[in-house]
Tab-separated table of C-alpha atoms in Angstrom:
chain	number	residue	atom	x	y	z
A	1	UNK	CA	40.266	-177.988	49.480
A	2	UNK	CA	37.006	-176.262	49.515
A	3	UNK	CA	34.740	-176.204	46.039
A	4	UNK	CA	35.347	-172.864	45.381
A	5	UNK	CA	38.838	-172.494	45.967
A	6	UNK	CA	39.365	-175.789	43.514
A	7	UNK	CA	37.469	-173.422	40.717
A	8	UNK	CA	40.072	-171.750	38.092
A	9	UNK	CA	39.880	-168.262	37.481
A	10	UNK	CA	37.999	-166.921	34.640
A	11	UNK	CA	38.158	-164.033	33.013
A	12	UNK	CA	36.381	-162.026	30.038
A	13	UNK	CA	38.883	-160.253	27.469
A	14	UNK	CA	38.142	-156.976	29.109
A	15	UNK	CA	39.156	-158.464	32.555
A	16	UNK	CA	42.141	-160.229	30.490
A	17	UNK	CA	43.267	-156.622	29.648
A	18	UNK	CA	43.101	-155.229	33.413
A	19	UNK	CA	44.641	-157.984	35.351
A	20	UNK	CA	47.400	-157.990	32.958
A	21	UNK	CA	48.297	-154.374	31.545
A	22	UNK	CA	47.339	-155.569	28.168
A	23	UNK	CA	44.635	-153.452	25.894
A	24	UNK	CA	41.996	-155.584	24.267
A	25	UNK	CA	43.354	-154.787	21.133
A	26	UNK	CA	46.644	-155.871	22.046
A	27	UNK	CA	44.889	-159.456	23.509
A	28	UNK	CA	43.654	-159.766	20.222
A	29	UNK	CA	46.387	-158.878	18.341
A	30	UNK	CA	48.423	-161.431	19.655
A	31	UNK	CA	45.723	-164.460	19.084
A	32	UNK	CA	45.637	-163.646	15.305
A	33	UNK	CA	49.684	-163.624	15.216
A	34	UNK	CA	49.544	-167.439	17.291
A	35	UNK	CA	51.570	-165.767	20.141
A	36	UNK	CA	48.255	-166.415	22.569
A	37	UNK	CA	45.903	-169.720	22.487
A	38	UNK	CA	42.016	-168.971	21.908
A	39	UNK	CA	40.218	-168.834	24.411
A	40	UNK	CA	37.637	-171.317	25.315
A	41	UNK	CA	34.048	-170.797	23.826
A	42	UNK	CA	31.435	-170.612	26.671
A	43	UNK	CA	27.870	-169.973	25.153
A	44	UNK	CA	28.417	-166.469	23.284
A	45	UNK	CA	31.013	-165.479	25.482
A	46	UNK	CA	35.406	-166.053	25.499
A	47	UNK	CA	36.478	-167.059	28.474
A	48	UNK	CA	39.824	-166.809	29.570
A	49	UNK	CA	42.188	-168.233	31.789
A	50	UNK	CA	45.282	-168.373	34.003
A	51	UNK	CA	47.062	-169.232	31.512
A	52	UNK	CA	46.126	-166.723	29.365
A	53	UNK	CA	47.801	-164.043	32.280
A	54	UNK	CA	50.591	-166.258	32.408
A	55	UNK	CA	51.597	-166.142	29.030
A	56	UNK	CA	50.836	-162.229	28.537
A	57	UNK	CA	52.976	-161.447	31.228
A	58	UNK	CA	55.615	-163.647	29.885
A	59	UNK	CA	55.112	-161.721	26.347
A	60	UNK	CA	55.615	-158.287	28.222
A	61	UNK	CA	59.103	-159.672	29.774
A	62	UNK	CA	60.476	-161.157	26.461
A	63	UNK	CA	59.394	-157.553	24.967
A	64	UNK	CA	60.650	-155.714	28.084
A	65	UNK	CA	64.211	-157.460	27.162
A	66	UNK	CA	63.841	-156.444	23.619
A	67	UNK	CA	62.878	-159.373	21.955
A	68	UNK	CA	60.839	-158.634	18.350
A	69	UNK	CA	57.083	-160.262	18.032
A	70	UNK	CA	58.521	-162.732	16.068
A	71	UNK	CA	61.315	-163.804	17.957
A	72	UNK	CA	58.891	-164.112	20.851
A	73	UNK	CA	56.443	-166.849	18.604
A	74	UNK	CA	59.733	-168.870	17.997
A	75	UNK	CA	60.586	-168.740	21.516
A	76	UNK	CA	56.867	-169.580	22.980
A	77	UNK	CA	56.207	-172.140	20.724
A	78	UNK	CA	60.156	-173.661	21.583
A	79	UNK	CA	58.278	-173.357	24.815
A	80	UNK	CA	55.032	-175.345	23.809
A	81	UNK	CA	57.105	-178.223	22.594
A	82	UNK	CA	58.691	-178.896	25.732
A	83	UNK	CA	61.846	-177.602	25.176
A	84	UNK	CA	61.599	-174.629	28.031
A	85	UNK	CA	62.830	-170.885	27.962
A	86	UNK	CA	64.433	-170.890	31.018
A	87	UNK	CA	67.931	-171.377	30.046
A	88	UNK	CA	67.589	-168.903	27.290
A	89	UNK	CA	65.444	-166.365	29.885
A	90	UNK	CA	69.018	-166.593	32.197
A	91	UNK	CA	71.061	-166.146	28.429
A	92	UNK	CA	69.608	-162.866	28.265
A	93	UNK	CA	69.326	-161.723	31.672
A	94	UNK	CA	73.519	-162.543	31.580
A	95	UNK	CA	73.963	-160.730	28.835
A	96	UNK	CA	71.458	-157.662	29.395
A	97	UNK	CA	72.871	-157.649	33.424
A	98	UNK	CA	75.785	-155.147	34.215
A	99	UNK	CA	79.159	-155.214	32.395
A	100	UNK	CA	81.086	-153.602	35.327
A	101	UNK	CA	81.039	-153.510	39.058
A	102	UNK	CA	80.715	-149.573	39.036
A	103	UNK	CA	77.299	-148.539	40.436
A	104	UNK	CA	75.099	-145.379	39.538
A	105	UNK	CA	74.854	-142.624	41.421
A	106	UNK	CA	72.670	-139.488	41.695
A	107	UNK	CA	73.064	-135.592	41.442
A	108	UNK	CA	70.918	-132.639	41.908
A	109	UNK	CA	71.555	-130.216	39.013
A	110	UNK	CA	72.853	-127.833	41.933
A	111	UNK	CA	75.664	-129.949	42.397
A	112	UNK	CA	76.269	-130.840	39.247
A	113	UNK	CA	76.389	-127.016	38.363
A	114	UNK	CA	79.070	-126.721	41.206
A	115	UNK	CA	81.190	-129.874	40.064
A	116	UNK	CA	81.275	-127.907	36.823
A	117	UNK	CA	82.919	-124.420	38.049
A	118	UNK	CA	79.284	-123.007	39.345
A	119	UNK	CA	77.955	-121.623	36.109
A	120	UNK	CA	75.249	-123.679	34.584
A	121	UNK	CA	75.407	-124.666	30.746
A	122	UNK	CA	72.082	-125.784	29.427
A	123	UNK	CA	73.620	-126.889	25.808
A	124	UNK	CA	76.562	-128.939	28.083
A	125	UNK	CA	73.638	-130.564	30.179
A	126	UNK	CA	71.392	-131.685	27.346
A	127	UNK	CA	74.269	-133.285	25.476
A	128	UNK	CA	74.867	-134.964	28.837
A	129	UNK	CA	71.644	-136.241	28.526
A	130	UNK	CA	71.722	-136.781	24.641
A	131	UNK	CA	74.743	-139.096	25.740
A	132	UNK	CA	73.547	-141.036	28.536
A	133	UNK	CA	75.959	-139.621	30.813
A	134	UNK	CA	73.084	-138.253	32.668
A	135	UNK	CA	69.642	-139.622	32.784
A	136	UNK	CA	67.042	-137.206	33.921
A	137	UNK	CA	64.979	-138.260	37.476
A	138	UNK	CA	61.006	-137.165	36.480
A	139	UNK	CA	58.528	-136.220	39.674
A	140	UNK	CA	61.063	-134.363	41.730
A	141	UNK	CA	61.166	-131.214	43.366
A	142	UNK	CA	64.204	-130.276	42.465
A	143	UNK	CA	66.074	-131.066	39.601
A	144	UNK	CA	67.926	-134.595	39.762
A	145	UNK	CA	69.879	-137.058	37.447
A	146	UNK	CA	70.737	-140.349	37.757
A	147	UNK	CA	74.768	-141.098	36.878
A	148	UNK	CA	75.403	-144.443	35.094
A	149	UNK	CA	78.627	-144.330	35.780
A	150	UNK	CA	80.071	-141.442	38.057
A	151	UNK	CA	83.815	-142.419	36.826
A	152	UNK	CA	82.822	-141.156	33.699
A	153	UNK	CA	81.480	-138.143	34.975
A	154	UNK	CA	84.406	-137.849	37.057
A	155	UNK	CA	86.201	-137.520	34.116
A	156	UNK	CA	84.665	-134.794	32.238
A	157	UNK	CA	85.012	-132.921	35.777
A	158	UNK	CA	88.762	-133.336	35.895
A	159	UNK	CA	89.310	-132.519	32.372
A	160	UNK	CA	87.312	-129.153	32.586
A	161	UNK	CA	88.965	-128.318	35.375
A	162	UNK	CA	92.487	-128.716	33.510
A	163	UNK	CA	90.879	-125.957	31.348
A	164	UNK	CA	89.102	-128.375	28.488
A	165	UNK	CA	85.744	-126.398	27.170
A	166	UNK	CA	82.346	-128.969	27.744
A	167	UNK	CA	81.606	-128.772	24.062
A	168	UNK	CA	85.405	-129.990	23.700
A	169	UNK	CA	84.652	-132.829	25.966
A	170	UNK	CA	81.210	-134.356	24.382
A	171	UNK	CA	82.778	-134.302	21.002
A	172	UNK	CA	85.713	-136.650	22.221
A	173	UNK	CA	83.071	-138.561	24.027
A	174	UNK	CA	81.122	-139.256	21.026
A	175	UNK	CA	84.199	-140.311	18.857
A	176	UNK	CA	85.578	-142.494	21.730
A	177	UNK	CA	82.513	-143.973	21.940
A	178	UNK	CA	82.212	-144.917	18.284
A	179	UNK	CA	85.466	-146.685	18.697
A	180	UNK	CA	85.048	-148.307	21.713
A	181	UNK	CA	81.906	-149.391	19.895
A	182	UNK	CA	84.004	-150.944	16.974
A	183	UNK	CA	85.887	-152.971	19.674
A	184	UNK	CA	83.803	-153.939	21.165
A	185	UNK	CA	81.772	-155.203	18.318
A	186	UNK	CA	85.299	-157.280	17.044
A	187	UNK	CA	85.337	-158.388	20.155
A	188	UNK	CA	81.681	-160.282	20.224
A	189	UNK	CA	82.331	-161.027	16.209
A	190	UNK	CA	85.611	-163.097	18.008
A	191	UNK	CA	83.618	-164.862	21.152
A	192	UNK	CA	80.873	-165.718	18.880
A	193	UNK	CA	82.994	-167.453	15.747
A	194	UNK	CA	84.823	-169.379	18.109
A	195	UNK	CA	82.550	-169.989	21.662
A	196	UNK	CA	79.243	-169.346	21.200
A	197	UNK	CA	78.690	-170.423	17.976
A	198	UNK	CA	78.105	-174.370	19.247
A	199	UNK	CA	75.396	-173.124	21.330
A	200	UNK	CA	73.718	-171.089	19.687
A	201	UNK	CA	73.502	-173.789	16.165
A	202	UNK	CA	69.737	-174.223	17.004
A	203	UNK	CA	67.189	-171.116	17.061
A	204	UNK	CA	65.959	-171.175	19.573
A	205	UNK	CA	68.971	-172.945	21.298
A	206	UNK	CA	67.883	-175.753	23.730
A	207	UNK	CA	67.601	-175.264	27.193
A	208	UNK	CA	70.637	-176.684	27.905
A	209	UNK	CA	72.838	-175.237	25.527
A	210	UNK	CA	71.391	-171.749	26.799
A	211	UNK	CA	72.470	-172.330	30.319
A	212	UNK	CA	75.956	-173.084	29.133
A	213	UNK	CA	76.341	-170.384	27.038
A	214	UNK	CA	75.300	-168.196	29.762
A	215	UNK	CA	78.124	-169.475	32.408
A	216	UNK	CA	80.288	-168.840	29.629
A	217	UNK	CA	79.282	-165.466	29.206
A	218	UNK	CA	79.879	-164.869	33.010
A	219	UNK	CA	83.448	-166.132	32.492
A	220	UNK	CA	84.130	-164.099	29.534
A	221	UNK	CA	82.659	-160.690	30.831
A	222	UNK	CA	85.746	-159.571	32.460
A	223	UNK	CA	87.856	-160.242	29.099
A	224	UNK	CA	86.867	-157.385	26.892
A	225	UNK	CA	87.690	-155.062	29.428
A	226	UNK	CA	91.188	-156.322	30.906
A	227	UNK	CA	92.178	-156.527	27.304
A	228	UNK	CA	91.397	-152.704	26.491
A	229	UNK	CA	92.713	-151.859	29.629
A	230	UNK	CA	96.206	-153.561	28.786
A	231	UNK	CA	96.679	-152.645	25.452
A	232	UNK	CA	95.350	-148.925	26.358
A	233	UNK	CA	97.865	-148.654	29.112
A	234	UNK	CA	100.306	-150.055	26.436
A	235	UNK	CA	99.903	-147.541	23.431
A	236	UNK	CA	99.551	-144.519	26.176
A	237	UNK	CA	103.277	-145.722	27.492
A	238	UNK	CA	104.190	-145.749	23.452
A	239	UNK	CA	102.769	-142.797	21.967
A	240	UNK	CA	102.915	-140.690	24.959
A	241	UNK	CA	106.633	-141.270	25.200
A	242	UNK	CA	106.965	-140.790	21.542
A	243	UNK	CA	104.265	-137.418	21.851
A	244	UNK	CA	106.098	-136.203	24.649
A	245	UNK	CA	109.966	-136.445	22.674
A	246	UNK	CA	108.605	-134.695	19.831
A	247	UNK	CA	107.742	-131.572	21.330
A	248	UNK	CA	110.352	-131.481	24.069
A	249	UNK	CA	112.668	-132.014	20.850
A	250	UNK	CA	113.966	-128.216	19.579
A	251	UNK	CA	114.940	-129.831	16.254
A	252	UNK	CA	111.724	-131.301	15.447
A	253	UNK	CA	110.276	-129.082	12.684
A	254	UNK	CA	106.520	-128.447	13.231
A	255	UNK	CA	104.007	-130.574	10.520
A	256	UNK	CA	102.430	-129.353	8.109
A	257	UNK	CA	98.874	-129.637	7.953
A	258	UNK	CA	99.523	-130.935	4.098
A	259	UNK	CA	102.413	-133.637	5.233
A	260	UNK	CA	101.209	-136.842	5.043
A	261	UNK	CA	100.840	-139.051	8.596
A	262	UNK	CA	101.169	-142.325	9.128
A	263	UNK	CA	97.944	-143.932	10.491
A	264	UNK	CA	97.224	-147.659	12.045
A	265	UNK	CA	94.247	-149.102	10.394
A	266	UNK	CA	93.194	-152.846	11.452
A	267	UNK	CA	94.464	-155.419	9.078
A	268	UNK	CA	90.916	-156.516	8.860
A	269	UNK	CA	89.471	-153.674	7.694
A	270	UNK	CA	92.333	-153.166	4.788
A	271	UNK	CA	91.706	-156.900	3.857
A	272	UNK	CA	87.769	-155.820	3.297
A	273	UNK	CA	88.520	-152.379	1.874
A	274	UNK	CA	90.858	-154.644	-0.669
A	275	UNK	CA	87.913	-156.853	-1.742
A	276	UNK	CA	85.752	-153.391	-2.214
A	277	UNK	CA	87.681	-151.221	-4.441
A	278	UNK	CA	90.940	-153.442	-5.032
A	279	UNK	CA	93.957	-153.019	-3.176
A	280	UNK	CA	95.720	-150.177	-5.409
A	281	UNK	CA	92.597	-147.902	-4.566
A	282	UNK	CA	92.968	-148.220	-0.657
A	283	UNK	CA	94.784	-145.112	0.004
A	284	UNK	CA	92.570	-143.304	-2.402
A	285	UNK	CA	89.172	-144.998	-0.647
A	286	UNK	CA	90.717	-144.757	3.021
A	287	UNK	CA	91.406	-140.454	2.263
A	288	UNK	CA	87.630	-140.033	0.897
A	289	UNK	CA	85.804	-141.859	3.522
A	290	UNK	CA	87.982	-139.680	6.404
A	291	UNK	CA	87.329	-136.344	3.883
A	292	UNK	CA	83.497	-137.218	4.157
A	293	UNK	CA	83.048	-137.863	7.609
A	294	UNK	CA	85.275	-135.029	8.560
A	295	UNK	CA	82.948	-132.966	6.536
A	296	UNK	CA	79.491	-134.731	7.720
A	297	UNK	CA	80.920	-133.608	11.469
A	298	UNK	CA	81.523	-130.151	10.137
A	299	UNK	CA	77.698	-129.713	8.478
A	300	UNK	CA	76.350	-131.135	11.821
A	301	UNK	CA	78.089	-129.447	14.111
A	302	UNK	CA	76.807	-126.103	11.568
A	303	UNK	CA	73.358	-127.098	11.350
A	304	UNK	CA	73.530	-127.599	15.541
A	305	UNK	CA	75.118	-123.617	16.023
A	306	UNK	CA	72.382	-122.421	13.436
A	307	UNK	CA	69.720	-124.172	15.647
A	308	UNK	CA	70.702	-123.257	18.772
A	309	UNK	CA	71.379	-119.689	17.824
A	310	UNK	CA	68.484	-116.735	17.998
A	311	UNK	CA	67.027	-116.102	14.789
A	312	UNK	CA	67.030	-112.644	13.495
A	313	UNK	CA	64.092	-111.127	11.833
């Protein structure tokens, strides 16, 4: 090995910056917070190392995967005691990696236009967009979107072509997806009380207790979904069958919008309502907080027509 090429690099703040997509501000920033070491004092000048890249680029990932600043100091200096981030680094790749085998797909807005009967909706595109069910592709020619998931999309194409207005479909999007949501949020709450918890005691967790905790995950992934899917496919058989008997029925009188209807709430979510107002005022709390958000939908969806409608002077 030669002289030169045993040499470390060196770098001043400025070339610190460059090499590693950093601003000098930022480079500094991060040495008053602890999350980079000072750099070594040469004469009247900073000097810099490899290390120095290193660890900013390892900053940029851990932000990149939506770790906080201050997460990132727990998990560097974890890192500086010898306790290592790769287990937790292959945690949250598991976790951040895909949840389903379906793979994205991409559409010109000319196709998309014809998918949709050939006339093109600007609102129905833009609350595609607002939604994620389309992601817009910048730099092109011609206008193109990128699908997350084309079964979705699929979908919305069948169900507007059974006569079901775009607006129609977005709105049932948006409340499916708040419930799904709530599912799938039970459904972590669940893994978490009684898996995860054991390795994730320590913050950071160790190294080891990371790695497990991410084959777990990989075992578990599947779960949430073969769950929904059963006990979807379940209540469709139920109420479907019951739907379907009522209106083939000619004795069935038609309801009222006043009658009362029975509605499933989780036994969870009685239990807390119970330790909120006390369990006489259920009913009465359950009927305001539907009253509300039925309402909050109906100013939104007001305040949306008013802004998307021409003004008149």
């Amino acid at each position: 090995m030669s002289e030169q090429s045993a040499v470390r690099p060196e770098y001043r703040i400025e070339d610190l910056a460059h090499h590693s997509g950093a601003t000098v501000r930022t480079i500094r920033a991060y040495q008053d917070r602890g999350l980079l070491p000072r750099p070594e004092r040469r004469g009247r000048s900073n000097v810099y190392g490899d290390s120095h890249l290193a660890r900013l680029r390892q900053i940029a990932d851990l932000l990149d995967r939506g770790y906080t600043l201050a997460s990132i100091k727990e998990l560097l200096d974890a890192w500086d005691t010898g306790r290592g981030l790769g287990g937790v680094l292959g945690l949250v790749a598991e976790v951040q990696g895909p949840w389903t085998d379906e793979e994205a797909a991409r559409i010109t807005r000319a196709e998309l236009d014809a998918r949709f009967g050939g006339t093109p909706d600007e609102d129905a595109v833009r609350e595609a967009v607002e939604l994620g069910v389309l992601e817009r592709i910048p730099g092109r020619e011609t206008e193109e979107y990128l699908v997350p998931s084309p079964q979705e999309l699929a979908v919305a194409v069948e169900l507007h072509a059974a006569g079901v207005p775009l607006s129609a479909i977005t709105g049932h999007l948006r409340e499916l997806r708040e419930q799904v949501e709530h599912i799938a949020g039970r459904f972590l709450e669940f893994t978490t009380e009684h898996v995860f918890a054991r390795y994730l005691e320590q913050r950071p967790p160790t190294d080891s207790d990371a790695a497990e905790a991410a084959t777990m995950v990989r075992r578990l992934r599947p779960l949430a979904q073969q769950t929904v899917d059963a006990e979807l496919a379940r209540a469709m058989r139920i109420l479907a069958t019951r739907h379907l008997q009522i209106h083939l029925s000619p004795d069935t009188p038609p309801v009222r919008d006043d009658e009362p209807r029975p509605v499933q709430i989780p036994a969870g979510t009685i239990r807390a309502v119970q330790a909120l107002v006390g369990a006489e005022s259920v009913a009465a709390f359950v009927t305001a907080a539907t009253e509300r958000e039925v309402n909050k939908r109906t100013l939104d969806a007001l305040a949306i027509n008013s802004l998307n409608s021409p003004t008149v002077h």
